[in-house]
mmCIF file of C-alpha atoms in Angstrom:
data_model
loop_
_atom_site.group_PDB
_atom_site.id
_atom_site.type_symbol
_atom_site.label_atom_id
_atom_site.label_comp_id
_atom_site.label_asym_id
_atom_site.label_seq_id
_atom_site.Cartn_x
_atom_site.Cartn_y
_atom_site.Cartn_z
ATOM 1 C CA MET A 12 20.674 10.806 28.298
ATOM 2 C CA ALA A 13 20.855 9.533 24.743
ATOM 3 C CA THR A 14 22.868 6.417 24.097
ATOM 4 C CA PRO A 15 26.000 6.653 21.912
ATOM 5 C CA ALA A 16 24.199 4.726 19.148
ATOM 6 C CA ILE A 17 21.399 7.273 19.070
ATOM 7 C CA ASP A 18 23.917 10.123 19.166
ATOM 8 C CA ASP A 19 25.662 8.591 16.166
ATOM 9 C CA ARG A 20 22.426 8.309 14.227
ATOM 10 C CA ALA A 21 21.507 11.871 15.093
ATOM 11 C CA ALA A 22 24.936 13.224 14.143
ATOM 12 C CA ALA A 23 25.046 11.580 10.723
ATOM 13 C CA PRO A 24 21.414 10.536 10.286
ATOM 14 C CA ALA A 25 21.230 8.883 6.926
ATOM 15 C CA ALA A 26 24.276 9.796 4.874
ATOM 16 C CA ARG A 27 25.931 6.594 6.016
ATOM 17 C CA PHE A 28 23.079 4.609 4.447
ATOM 18 C CA ARG A 29 24.535 5.338 1.008
ATOM 19 C CA ASP A 30 27.277 2.867 1.909
ATOM 20 C CA PRO A 31 26.138 -0.564 0.632
ATOM 21 C CA ALA A 32 27.896 -2.194 3.591
ATOM 22 C CA VAL A 33 25.647 -0.384 6.082
ATOM 23 C CA ARG A 34 22.384 -2.120 6.833
ATOM 24 C CA ARG A 35 19.521 0.329 7.159
ATOM 25 C CA PRO A 36 17.465 0.087 10.355
ATOM 26 C CA ARG A 37 14.020 -1.436 10.554
ATOM 27 C CA LEU A 38 11.288 1.182 10.520
ATOM 28 C CA ASP A 39 8.780 -0.466 12.824
ATOM 29 C CA SER A 40 6.800 2.754 13.221
ATOM 30 C CA LEU A 41 5.806 2.467 9.568
ATOM 31 C CA THR A 42 4.513 -1.035 10.284
ATOM 32 C CA GLY A 43 2.362 0.414 13.061
ATOM 33 C CA LEU A 44 1.223 3.234 10.796
ATOM 34 C CA ARG A 45 0.264 0.688 8.143
ATOM 35 C CA TRP A 46 -2.334 -0.699 10.539
ATOM 36 C CA TRP A 47 -4.103 2.658 10.774
ATOM 37 C CA ALA A 48 -4.288 2.848 6.974
ATOM 38 C CA ALA A 49 -5.864 -0.621 6.852
ATOM 39 C CA PHE A 50 -8.268 0.381 9.627
ATOM 40 C CA ALA A 51 -9.279 3.479 7.642
ATOM 41 C CA VAL A 52 -10.211 1.274 4.674
ATOM 42 C CA PHE A 53 -12.206 -0.945 7.059
ATOM 43 C CA LEU A 54 -14.170 2.108 8.250
ATOM 44 C CA HIS A 55 -14.837 3.062 4.637
ATOM 45 C CA HIS A 56 -16.365 -0.340 3.827
ATOM 46 C CA MET A 57 -18.298 -0.566 7.094
ATOM 47 C CA SER A 58 -20.329 2.446 5.975
ATOM 48 C CA ASN A 59 -22.081 0.152 3.491
ATOM 49 C CA LEU A 60 -23.308 -2.091 6.304
ATOM 50 C CA ALA A 61 -23.701 0.009 9.419
ATOM 51 C CA PRO A 62 -23.126 3.710 8.753
ATOM 52 C CA LEU A 63 -22.463 6.106 11.593
ATOM 53 C CA PRO A 64 -23.744 9.697 11.713
ATOM 54 C CA ILE A 65 -20.248 10.735 10.556
ATOM 55 C CA GLU A 66 -20.456 8.482 7.499
ATOM 56 C CA GLY A 67 -19.447 11.392 5.265
ATOM 57 C CA VAL A 68 -16.064 11.502 7.002
ATOM 58 C CA LEU A 69 -15.479 7.763 7.305
ATOM 59 C CA ARG A 70 -15.957 7.179 3.584
ATOM 60 C CA TYR A 71 -12.681 8.986 3.040
ATOM 61 C CA GLY A 72 -11.011 6.003 4.655
ATOM 62 C CA ALA A 73 -10.577 4.899 1.041
ATOM 63 C CA TYR A 74 -7.521 7.157 1.042
ATOM 64 C CA GLY A 75 -5.839 4.416 3.054
ATOM 65 C CA VAL A 76 -5.108 2.806 -0.320
ATOM 66 C CA THR A 77 -3.213 5.925 -1.397
ATOM 67 C CA PHE A 78 -1.118 5.611 1.745
ATOM 68 C CA PHE A 79 -0.360 1.957 0.942
ATOM 69 C CA PHE A 80 0.886 2.821 -2.547
ATOM 70 C CA VAL A 81 3.212 5.573 -1.302
ATOM 71 C CA LEU A 82 4.416 3.377 1.560
ATOM 72 C CA SER A 83 5.114 0.504 -0.817
ATOM 73 C CA GLY A 84 7.473 2.619 -2.915
ATOM 74 C CA PHE A 85 9.203 3.912 0.202
ATOM 75 C CA VAL A 86 9.701 0.570 1.946
ATOM 76 C CA LEU A 87 10.879 -1.323 -1.140
ATOM 77 C CA THR A 88 13.471 1.367 -1.829
ATOM 78 C CA TRP A 89 14.587 1.663 1.795
ATOM 79 C CA SER A 90 15.040 -2.099 2.079
ATOM 80 C CA ALA A 91 16.660 -2.597 -1.355
ATOM 81 C CA ARG A 92 20.064 -4.276 -1.297
ATOM 82 C CA PRO A 93 22.747 -3.691 -3.965
ATOM 83 C CA GLY A 94 23.294 -6.659 -6.205
ATOM 84 C CA THR A 95 19.895 -8.270 -5.693
ATOM 85 C CA PRO A 96 18.819 -9.619 -9.103
ATOM 86 C CA ALA A 97 15.502 -8.343 -10.409
ATOM 87 C CA THR A 98 14.238 -11.921 -10.680
ATOM 88 C CA THR A 99 14.958 -12.482 -6.991
ATOM 89 C CA PHE A 100 13.123 -9.269 -6.090
ATOM 90 C CA TRP A 101 10.110 -10.276 -8.162
ATOM 91 C CA TRP A 102 10.007 -13.774 -6.683
ATOM 92 C CA ARG A 103 10.139 -12.391 -3.148
ATOM 93 C CA ARG A 104 7.216 -10.076 -3.885
ATOM 94 C CA PHE A 105 5.299 -12.985 -5.418
ATOM 95 C CA ALA A 106 6.009 -15.084 -2.318
ATOM 96 C CA ARG A 107 4.846 -12.211 -0.135
ATOM 97 C CA ILE A 108 1.495 -11.401 -1.716
ATOM 98 C CA TYR A 109 0.276 -14.244 -3.912
ATOM 99 C CA PRO A 110 -0.497 -17.184 -1.577
ATOM 100 C CA SER A 111 -2.685 -15.031 0.667
ATOM 101 C CA HIS A 112 -4.338 -13.477 -2.373
ATOM 102 C CA ILE A 113 -5.422 -16.884 -3.680
ATOM 103 C CA VAL A 114 -6.814 -18.021 -0.319
ATOM 104 C CA ALA A 115 -8.637 -14.706 0.189
ATOM 105 C CA LEU A 116 -10.046 -14.984 -3.344
ATOM 106 C CA LEU A 117 -11.439 -18.452 -2.635
ATOM 107 C CA LEU A 118 -13.061 -17.129 0.542
ATOM 108 C CA ALA A 119 -14.544 -14.151 -1.305
ATOM 109 C CA ILE A 120 -16.167 -15.969 -4.225
ATOM 110 C CA PRO A 121 -19.155 -17.384 -2.256
ATOM 111 C CA VAL A 122 -19.831 -13.918 -0.822
ATOM 112 C CA PHE A 123 -19.543 -11.840 -3.985
ATOM 113 C CA TYR A 124 -20.781 -14.278 -6.666
ATOM 114 C CA SER A 125 -23.942 -16.193 -7.436
ATOM 115 C CA PHE A 126 -25.376 -18.047 -10.420
ATOM 116 C CA ALA A 127 -28.643 -16.132 -9.851
ATOM 117 C CA PRO A 128 -27.815 -12.918 -7.967
ATOM 118 C CA ASP A 129 -30.581 -10.921 -6.313
ATOM 119 C CA PRO A 130 -30.633 -7.397 -7.826
ATOM 120 C CA ALA A 131 -31.141 -6.026 -4.313
ATOM 121 C CA ASP A 132 -27.716 -7.380 -3.363
ATOM 122 C CA TRP A 133 -25.780 -4.925 -5.495
ATOM 123 C CA TRP A 134 -22.420 -6.312 -4.358
ATOM 124 C CA VAL A 135 -23.186 -9.827 -5.678
ATOM 125 C CA LYS A 136 -22.186 -10.425 -9.302
ATOM 126 C CA PRO A 137 -23.154 -13.220 -11.713
ATOM 127 C CA PHE A 138 -20.612 -16.008 -11.763
ATOM 128 C CA ASP A 139 -18.211 -15.588 -14.697
ATOM 129 C CA ILE A 140 -15.167 -17.847 -14.830
ATOM 130 C CA GLY A 141 -13.404 -15.677 -17.420
ATOM 131 C CA ILE A 142 -13.581 -12.563 -15.266
ATOM 132 C CA LEU A 143 -12.579 -14.521 -12.172
ATOM 133 C CA LEU A 144 -9.493 -15.804 -13.967
ATOM 134 C CA LEU A 145 -8.403 -12.198 -14.496
ATOM 135 C CA SER A 146 -8.497 -11.815 -10.730
ATOM 136 C CA VAL A 147 -6.468 -15.000 -10.264
ATOM 137 C CA VAL A 148 -3.608 -13.581 -12.345
ATOM 138 C CA LEU A 149 -4.008 -10.029 -10.978
ATOM 139 C CA LEU A 150 -5.075 -8.419 -14.247
ATOM 140 C CA GLN A 151 -8.524 -7.207 -13.178
ATOM 141 C CA GLY A 152 -7.266 -3.749 -12.249
ATOM 142 C CA TRP A 153 -6.392 -2.935 -15.856
ATOM 143 C CA SER A 154 -10.108 -2.558 -16.628
ATOM 144 C CA ARG A 155 -12.246 0.439 -15.684
ATOM 145 C CA ASP A 156 -15.403 -1.705 -15.873
ATOM 146 C CA PRO A 157 -16.497 -2.113 -12.215
ATOM 147 C CA VAL A 158 -17.617 -5.700 -12.871
ATOM 148 C CA VAL A 159 -14.049 -6.552 -13.855
ATOM 149 C CA LEU A 160 -12.172 -4.074 -11.658
ATOM 150 C CA PHE A 161 -13.832 -5.351 -8.482
ATOM 151 C CA SER A 162 -14.007 -8.975 -9.571
ATOM 152 C CA GLY A 163 -13.080 -11.850 -7.297
ATOM 153 C CA ASN A 164 -12.092 -10.298 -3.997
ATOM 154 C CA PRO A 165 -13.093 -6.643 -4.576
ATOM 155 C CA ALA A 166 -10.254 -5.361 -2.401
ATOM 156 C CA ALA A 167 -7.675 -7.100 -4.592
ATOM 157 C CA TRP A 168 -7.820 -4.577 -7.444
ATOM 158 C CA THR A 169 -4.999 -2.803 -5.624
ATOM 159 C CA LEU A 170 -2.817 -5.890 -6.078
ATOM 160 C CA THR A 171 -2.955 -5.332 -9.835
ATOM 161 C CA CYS A 172 -1.413 -1.927 -9.204
ATOM 162 C CA GLU A 173 1.150 -3.370 -6.802
ATOM 163 C CA ALA A 174 2.151 -6.085 -9.285
ATOM 164 C CA PHE A 175 2.721 -3.389 -11.917
ATOM 165 C CA PHE A 176 4.740 -1.329 -9.456
ATOM 166 C CA TYR A 177 6.852 -4.352 -8.518
ATOM 167 C CA ALA A 178 7.563 -5.036 -12.178
ATOM 168 C CA LEU A 179 8.930 -1.514 -12.584
ATOM 169 C CA HIS A 180 10.703 -1.092 -9.250
ATOM 170 C CA PRO A 181 14.120 -2.548 -10.194
ATOM 171 C CA ALA A 182 14.378 -0.131 -13.139
ATOM 172 C CA LEU A 183 13.004 2.816 -11.154
ATOM 173 C CA HIS A 184 15.406 2.094 -8.305
ATOM 174 C CA ARG A 185 18.396 1.953 -10.661
ATOM 175 C CA ALA A 186 17.320 5.290 -12.127
ATOM 176 C CA CYS A 187 17.312 7.070 -8.770
ATOM 177 C CA VAL A 188 19.890 5.202 -6.667
ATOM 178 C CA SER A 189 22.652 7.721 -7.423
ATOM 179 C CA LEU A 190 20.540 10.802 -6.657
ATOM 180 C CA ARG A 191 21.590 13.097 -3.833
ATOM 181 C CA VAL A 192 19.106 14.755 -1.499
ATOM 182 C CA ARG A 193 18.329 17.710 -3.741
ATOM 183 C CA GLY A 194 17.985 15.584 -6.857
ATOM 184 C CA ALA A 195 15.705 13.074 -5.133
ATOM 185 C CA LEU A 196 13.455 15.795 -3.731
ATOM 186 C CA ILE A 197 13.322 17.663 -7.044
ATOM 187 C CA ALA A 198 12.382 14.436 -8.825
ATOM 188 C CA THR A 199 9.704 13.747 -6.210
ATOM 189 C CA VAL A 200 8.216 17.225 -6.564
ATOM 190 C CA GLY A 201 8.303 16.790 -10.335
ATOM 191 C CA VAL A 202 6.320 13.546 -10.156
ATOM 192 C CA PHE A 203 3.813 15.208 -7.825
ATOM 193 C CA ALA A 204 3.449 18.103 -10.295
ATOM 194 C CA LEU A 205 2.814 15.630 -13.127
ATOM 195 C CA ALA A 206 0.147 13.855 -11.061
ATOM 196 C CA LEU A 207 -1.504 17.188 -10.289
ATOM 197 C CA ALA A 208 -1.363 18.254 -13.939
ATOM 198 C CA TYR A 209 -2.890 14.939 -15.015
ATOM 199 C CA ARG A 210 -5.800 15.380 -12.608
ATOM 200 C CA ILE A 211 -6.450 18.920 -13.829
ATOM 201 C CA ALA A 212 -6.294 17.758 -17.459
ATOM 202 C CA VAL A 213 -8.851 15.022 -16.742
ATOM 203 C CA VAL A 214 -11.210 17.594 -15.215
ATOM 204 C CA LEU A 215 -10.821 19.890 -18.221
ATOM 205 C CA MET A 216 -11.077 17.080 -20.809
ATOM 206 C CA PRO A 217 -13.091 14.254 -19.229
ATOM 207 C CA GLY A 218 -13.740 12.608 -22.596
ATOM 208 C CA SER A 219 -10.086 12.374 -23.607
ATOM 209 C CA TRP A 220 -8.219 9.101 -24.029
ATOM 210 C CA PHE A 221 -5.967 9.793 -21.061
ATOM 211 C CA ALA A 222 -8.974 10.166 -18.759
ATOM 212 C CA ALA A 223 -9.584 6.436 -19.245
ATOM 213 C CA LEU A 224 -6.035 5.290 -18.525
ATOM 214 C CA PRO A 225 -5.971 2.110 -16.393
ATOM 215 C CA LEU A 226 -5.541 2.589 -12.668
ATOM 216 C CA PRO A 227 -2.082 0.975 -12.397
ATOM 217 C CA VAL A 228 -0.766 3.705 -14.713
ATOM 218 C CA VAL A 229 -2.691 6.510 -13.016
ATOM 219 C CA ARG A 230 -1.639 5.450 -9.514
ATOM 220 C CA LEU A 231 2.025 4.877 -10.411
ATOM 221 C CA SER A 232 2.874 8.416 -9.307
ATOM 222 C CA GLU A 233 2.019 7.490 -5.711
ATOM 223 C CA PHE A 234 4.499 4.619 -5.735
ATOM 224 C CA VAL A 235 7.218 6.713 -7.400
ATOM 225 C CA ILE A 236 6.786 9.502 -4.854
ATOM 226 C CA GLY A 237 7.412 6.922 -2.136
ATOM 227 C CA ILE A 238 10.601 5.887 -3.953
ATOM 228 C CA GLY A 239 11.750 9.505 -4.149
ATOM 229 C CA ILE A 240 11.173 10.194 -0.461
ATOM 230 C CA ALA A 241 13.080 7.040 0.510
ATOM 231 C CA GLN A 242 16.001 7.897 -1.775
ATOM 232 C CA ALA A 243 16.186 11.403 -0.305
ATOM 233 C CA MET A 244 16.446 9.936 3.192
ATOM 234 C CA ILE A 245 19.044 7.375 2.109
ATOM 235 C CA ALA A 246 21.055 10.231 0.586
ATOM 236 C CA GLY A 247 21.010 12.111 3.897
ATOM 237 C CA TRP A 248 17.792 14.136 4.081
ATOM 238 C CA ALA A 249 17.178 15.151 7.681
ATOM 239 C CA VAL A 250 13.392 15.263 7.995
ATOM 240 C CA ARG A 251 12.561 18.112 10.366
ATOM 241 C CA ILE A 252 8.792 17.661 10.157
ATOM 242 C CA PRO A 253 7.127 16.586 13.431
ATOM 243 C CA PRO A 254 4.726 13.669 12.878
ATOM 244 C CA LEU A 255 2.135 15.527 14.962
ATOM 245 C CA ALA A 256 2.107 18.311 12.374
ATOM 246 C CA CYS A 257 1.331 15.697 9.711
ATOM 247 C CA TYR A 258 -1.475 14.162 11.780
ATOM 248 C CA LEU A 259 -3.049 17.565 12.418
ATOM 249 C CA GLY A 260 -2.560 18.496 8.783
ATOM 250 C CA GLY A 261 -4.268 15.268 7.747
ATOM 251 C CA ALA A 262 -7.239 15.962 10.001
ATOM 252 C CA GLY A 263 -7.485 19.473 8.597
ATOM 253 C CA LEU A 264 -7.228 18.227 5.021
ATOM 254 C CA ILE A 265 -10.001 15.657 5.473
ATOM 255 C CA LEU A 266 -12.177 18.282 7.170
ATOM 256 C CA ALA A 267 -11.604 20.635 4.242
ATOM 257 C CA ILE A 268 -12.516 17.879 1.768
ATOM 258 C CA VAL A 269 -15.720 17.163 3.709
ATOM 259 C CA LEU A 270 -16.742 20.835 3.913
ATOM 260 C CA ALA A 271 -15.629 22.009 0.458
ATOM 261 C CA PRO A 272 -18.750 20.733 -1.391
ATOM 262 C CA ARG A 273 -20.823 23.286 0.534
ATOM 263 C CA ILE A 274 -19.086 26.167 -1.217
ATOM 264 C CA ALA A 275 -17.853 24.494 -4.393
ATOM 265 C CA GLU A 276 -19.120 25.939 -7.662
ATOM 266 C CA PRO A 277 -17.863 25.178 -11.173
ATOM 267 C CA GLY A 278 -14.435 26.728 -11.606
ATOM 268 C CA ASN A 279 -14.033 28.191 -8.120
ATOM 269 C CA PRO A 280 -11.070 27.283 -5.840
ATOM 270 C CA ALA A 281 -13.147 24.899 -3.724
ATOM 271 C CA ALA A 282 -14.156 22.919 -6.805
ATOM 272 C CA TRP A 283 -10.542 22.661 -7.969
ATOM 273 C CA PHE A 284 -9.457 21.641 -4.493
ATOM 274 C CA LEU A 285 -11.995 18.802 -4.509
ATOM 275 C CA ALA A 286 -10.981 17.708 -7.999
ATOM 276 C CA THR A 287 -7.341 17.419 -6.929
ATOM 277 C CA SER A 288 -7.940 16.163 -3.384
ATOM 278 C CA ASN A 289 -6.281 12.787 -4.009
ATOM 279 C CA GLU A 290 -3.045 14.522 -5.014
ATOM 280 C CA TRP A 291 -2.983 16.557 -1.790
ATOM 281 C CA ILE A 292 -3.546 13.316 0.097
ATOM 282 C CA ILE A 293 -0.546 11.813 -1.737
ATOM 283 C CA LEU A 294 1.608 14.720 -0.570
ATOM 284 C CA LEU A 295 0.354 14.344 2.995
ATOM 285 C CA CYS A 296 1.073 10.600 2.966
ATOM 286 C CA ALA A 297 4.609 11.150 1.686
ATOM 287 C CA LEU A 298 5.409 13.748 4.345
ATOM 288 C CA THR A 299 3.869 11.614 7.096
ATOM 289 C CA ILE A 300 5.854 8.542 6.071
ATOM 290 C CA ALA A 301 9.085 10.561 5.982
ATOM 291 C CA ALA A 302 8.418 12.188 9.361
ATOM 292 C CA VAL A 303 7.527 8.918 11.072
ATOM 293 C CA ALA A 304 10.436 7.018 9.501
ATOM 294 C CA TRP A 305 12.871 9.712 10.598
ATOM 295 C CA ARG A 306 11.963 9.175 14.242
ATOM 296 C CA ASP A 307 12.995 5.545 13.872
ATOM 297 C CA VAL A 308 16.222 6.490 12.088
ATOM 298 C CA VAL A 309 17.321 8.769 14.944
ATOM 299 C CA GLY A 310 15.940 6.476 17.656
ATOM 300 C CA ARG A 311 13.264 8.773 19.058
ATOM 301 C CA PHE A 312 10.247 7.517 20.978
ATOM 302 C CA SER A 313 7.266 6.464 18.874
ATOM 303 C CA LEU A 314 3.987 4.963 20.026
ATOM 304 C CA LEU A 315 3.686 3.427 16.581
ATOM 305 C CA ARG A 316 6.509 1.053 17.527
ATOM 306 C CA SER A 317 4.449 -0.470 20.339
ATOM 307 C CA ARG A 318 4.227 -4.249 20.260
ATOM 308 C CA VAL A 319 0.461 -4.220 19.665
ATOM 309 C CA LEU A 320 0.563 -1.770 16.758
ATOM 310 C CA VAL A 321 3.507 -3.515 15.114
ATOM 311 C CA ARG A 322 1.675 -6.839 15.357
ATOM 312 C CA LEU A 323 -1.474 -5.293 13.880
ATOM 313 C CA GLY A 324 0.661 -3.777 11.137
ATOM 314 C CA GLU A 325 2.118 -7.195 10.369
ATOM 315 C CA TRP A 326 -1.432 -8.487 9.996
ATOM 316 C CA SER A 327 -2.546 -5.488 7.917
ATOM 317 C CA TYR A 328 -2.088 -7.116 4.503
ATOM 318 C CA ALA A 329 -4.147 -10.146 5.533
ATOM 319 C CA PHE A 330 -6.661 -7.827 7.231
ATOM 320 C CA TYR A 331 -7.005 -5.793 4.057
ATOM 321 C CA LEU A 332 -7.643 -8.937 2.007
ATOM 322 C CA VAL A 333 -10.357 -10.409 4.249
ATOM 323 C CA HIS A 334 -12.167 -7.494 5.886
ATOM 324 C CA ALA A 335 -14.501 -6.767 2.952
ATOM 325 C CA THR A 336 -15.443 -10.442 2.703
ATOM 326 C CA VAL A 337 -16.343 -10.489 6.407
ATOM 327 C CA ILE A 338 -18.353 -7.267 6.131
ATOM 328 C CA TYR A 339 -20.309 -8.254 3.032
ATOM 329 C CA ALA A 340 -20.942 -11.766 4.319
ATOM 330 C CA VAL A 341 -22.776 -10.171 7.235
ATOM 331 C CA LEU A 342 -24.471 -7.689 4.894
ATOM 332 C CA THR A 343 -25.853 -10.620 2.897
ATOM 333 C CA PHE A 344 -27.811 -11.862 5.906
ATOM 334 C CA ILE A 345 -28.256 -8.750 8.063
ATOM 335 C CA GLY A 346 -28.631 -5.108 7.196
ATOM 336 C CA PRO A 347 -27.902 -2.634 5.928
ATOM 337 C CA PHE A 348 -28.708 -0.497 8.938
ATOM 338 C CA ALA A 349 -29.778 3.113 9.213
ATOM 339 C CA PRO A 350 -27.103 5.578 10.351
ATOM 340 C CA SER A 351 -26.828 5.438 14.137
ATOM 341 C CA TRP A 352 -24.224 5.466 16.896
ATOM 342 C CA VAL A 353 -25.729 2.139 17.975
ATOM 343 C CA ASN A 354 -23.939 0.672 14.958
ATOM 344 C CA LEU A 355 -20.647 1.022 16.824
ATOM 345 C CA GLY A 356 -21.400 -2.425 18.214
ATOM 346 C CA TRP A 357 -21.247 -3.832 14.685
ATOM 347 C CA TYR A 358 -17.955 -2.055 14.089
ATOM 348 C CA ALA A 359 -16.467 -3.678 17.182
ATOM 349 C CA LEU A 360 -17.868 -7.115 16.345
ATOM 350 C CA LEU A 361 -16.724 -7.150 12.723
ATOM 351 C CA LEU A 362 -13.370 -5.633 13.604
ATOM 352 C CA VAL A 363 -12.738 -8.551 15.946
ATOM 353 C CA GLY A 364 -13.987 -11.022 13.332
ATOM 354 C CA SER A 365 -11.818 -9.504 10.611
ATOM 355 C CA LEU A 366 -8.777 -9.487 12.890
ATOM 356 C CA ALA A 367 -9.308 -13.146 13.760
ATOM 357 C CA ALA A 368 -9.534 -14.043 10.068
ATOM 358 C CA ALA A 369 -6.477 -11.884 9.320
ATOM 359 C CA ALA A 370 -4.426 -13.513 12.077
ATOM 360 C CA ALA A 371 -5.286 -16.957 10.726
ATOM 361 C CA LEU A 372 -4.437 -15.963 7.153
ATOM 362 C CA HIS A 373 -1.171 -14.344 8.245
ATOM 363 C CA HIS A 374 0.090 -17.189 10.418
ATOM 364 C CA LEU A 375 -1.275 -20.148 8.442
ATOM 365 C CA VAL A 376 -0.757 -18.942 4.874
ATOM 366 C CA GLU A 377 1.146 -15.691 4.432
ATOM 367 C CA LYS A 378 4.241 -16.318 6.574
ATOM 368 C CA PRO A 379 4.745 -20.068 6.078
ATOM 369 C CA PHE A 380 4.256 -19.932 2.300
ATOM 370 C CA GLU A 381 6.476 -16.878 1.965
ATOM 371 C CA ARG A 382 9.177 -18.635 3.978
ATOM 372 C CA ARG A 383 8.954 -21.835 1.923
ATOM 373 C CA LEU A 384 8.865 -20.096 -1.436
ATOM 374 C CA ARG A 385 11.828 -17.881 -0.563
ATOM 375 C CA SER A 386 13.794 -20.842 0.792
ATOM 376 C CA TRP A 387 13.133 -22.785 -2.403
ATOM 377 C CA TRP A 388 14.327 -19.864 -4.528
ATOM 378 C CA ASP A 389 17.445 -19.272 -2.405
ATOM 379 C CA ALA A 390 18.358 -22.970 -2.539
ATOM 380 C CA ARG A 391 17.849 -22.961 -6.311
ATOM 381 C CA ALA A 392 20.074 -19.889 -6.667
ATOM 382 C CA ALA A 393 22.749 -21.504 -4.490
ATOM 383 C CA ARG A 394 22.736 -24.663 -6.611
ATOM 384 C CA ARG A 395 23.076 -22.628 -9.797
ATOM 385 C CA ALA A 396 25.941 -20.623 -8.316
ATOM 386 C CA GLU A 397 27.728 -23.831 -7.336
ATOM 387 C CA ALA A 398 27.213 -25.246 -10.820
ATOM 388 C CA ARG A 399 28.651 -22.101 -12.422
ATOM 389 C CA THR A 400 31.640 -22.200 -10.080
ATOM 390 C CA ALA A 401 32.279 -25.845 -10.864
ATOM 391 C CA ALA A 402 31.974 -25.220 -14.604
ATOM 392 C CA SER A 403 34.457 -22.336 -14.511
ATOM 393 C CA ALA A 404 37.027 -24.147 -12.361
ATOM 394 C CA PRO A 405 40.143 -25.250 -14.277
ATOM 395 C CA ALA A 406 40.358 -28.935 -15.049
ATOM 396 C CA PRO A 407 42.897 -30.852 -12.964
ATOM 397 C CA VAL A 408 46.229 -31.386 -14.707
ATOM 398 C CA ALA A 409 47.330 -35.003 -15.017
ATOM 399 C CA ASN A 410 50.788 -35.855 -13.675
#
C-alpha cells in the first residue's frame, strides 16, 4: 500500500512546486541516469583504442554529451530557488566545475601534448601555450578548429558550452518561470523546431555563415529544451510516459541511425533522417529525463536510484574529465588493437582505472573545493548583509 506521502505526490504531482515555499524533491534517478550517459561517452572513446565488432554502434556513445546538455538545463531549473542572485548562481557553478577542470587539464597535458609530436600519434598536438590558455579559461569551444576545440583536455570542450549556458540561465529562467504547463511545452516544442530548422538549413547551405556558428550557440537549444521540460513539470505536467518506452525508443533510434546509411541517397528520407539525427536524440533525451524524473516525483520504484548507480552518477563529472586521458595514455604505449571481442578485457581494465581516477578527483578535489568556495562566498555575502543592515539602522538618539 502506498504511503500517505506518496499518495499526496500522486494526487497533486507537481503543481505544488510552483509555491516558492515548497522544496522540490531530489531526483536521484537522474543522477543514476547521468552515469549511463558518461559510460556511453567512455565507450565512444574506447573505440579508438580497442574497438569491438560493434564499433559502429558504440561510436554513437558521443550522444551522451547531448544528454548532459539537456539534463543540465533541466536540473538547474528544477533546483533553482527564488531570490538567488545571479552572481551567487554563477559562483556556485564555478565552484562546482572549475577546480576539477584545472586538475584534469594538468593531468591531460602530458598525454595530449609534446614539443615534438610523432605524426603517427594523431591525438598528440604540438605544445602551444596560447591555445592551452584558451582551455584554462574555457574559451576553446568557441573555435571550430579541432586543434583549438579539443585543446588541453579534449573532453573539456563541453565545459565551454556549459559555461555559456550558465551565463544565460538566470535570464532564461526568469523568462520562463511564470509559464504554465501548456506554455512551457509549446516553448519547448518551438525551440526543438528551431533546432531542426537550423540543421536542415545547414544541410541545404553548408557554406553559409550560420553553418560555422560556434558550438556553444548551436548546442544552446539542448540546454533550453531541458529548461522547458523542467518548467512544465514544475507547473504541474504529469508525465505519463513510461521510462521503458523511452529506453526501447532510444535503442530503436540508434539502430535506425546505424542502418540508415545503407539506404540513404541524396534527398531521400533516410538521408534527411541522418542529417537531423542529433535533433531526434535531443527529443529522446528530453522525454527520457522527464519520464525518469516523474517516477521520483511520485515516489515510484526506480533501479536508477540504487546506491551504486547514484554513487557512480556523483562521480560522472570527474569520470568524464579523466576517462579520455586514461584511454589515450594507454594508447600512447599500447595499441591500437584490431576489432575483437577479446578487447572487452581492455574495456574492463580501463573502466576500473578511469573510475579509480574519477573517485580520487571527486573526493579529493571536486567536493572539498566546491564546499570551501561556496562557504567562502556565503560568509562573504553574510558579512555584506550585516554591513548593509548596520548602515541602514537609525543612529541612537542621545538623551
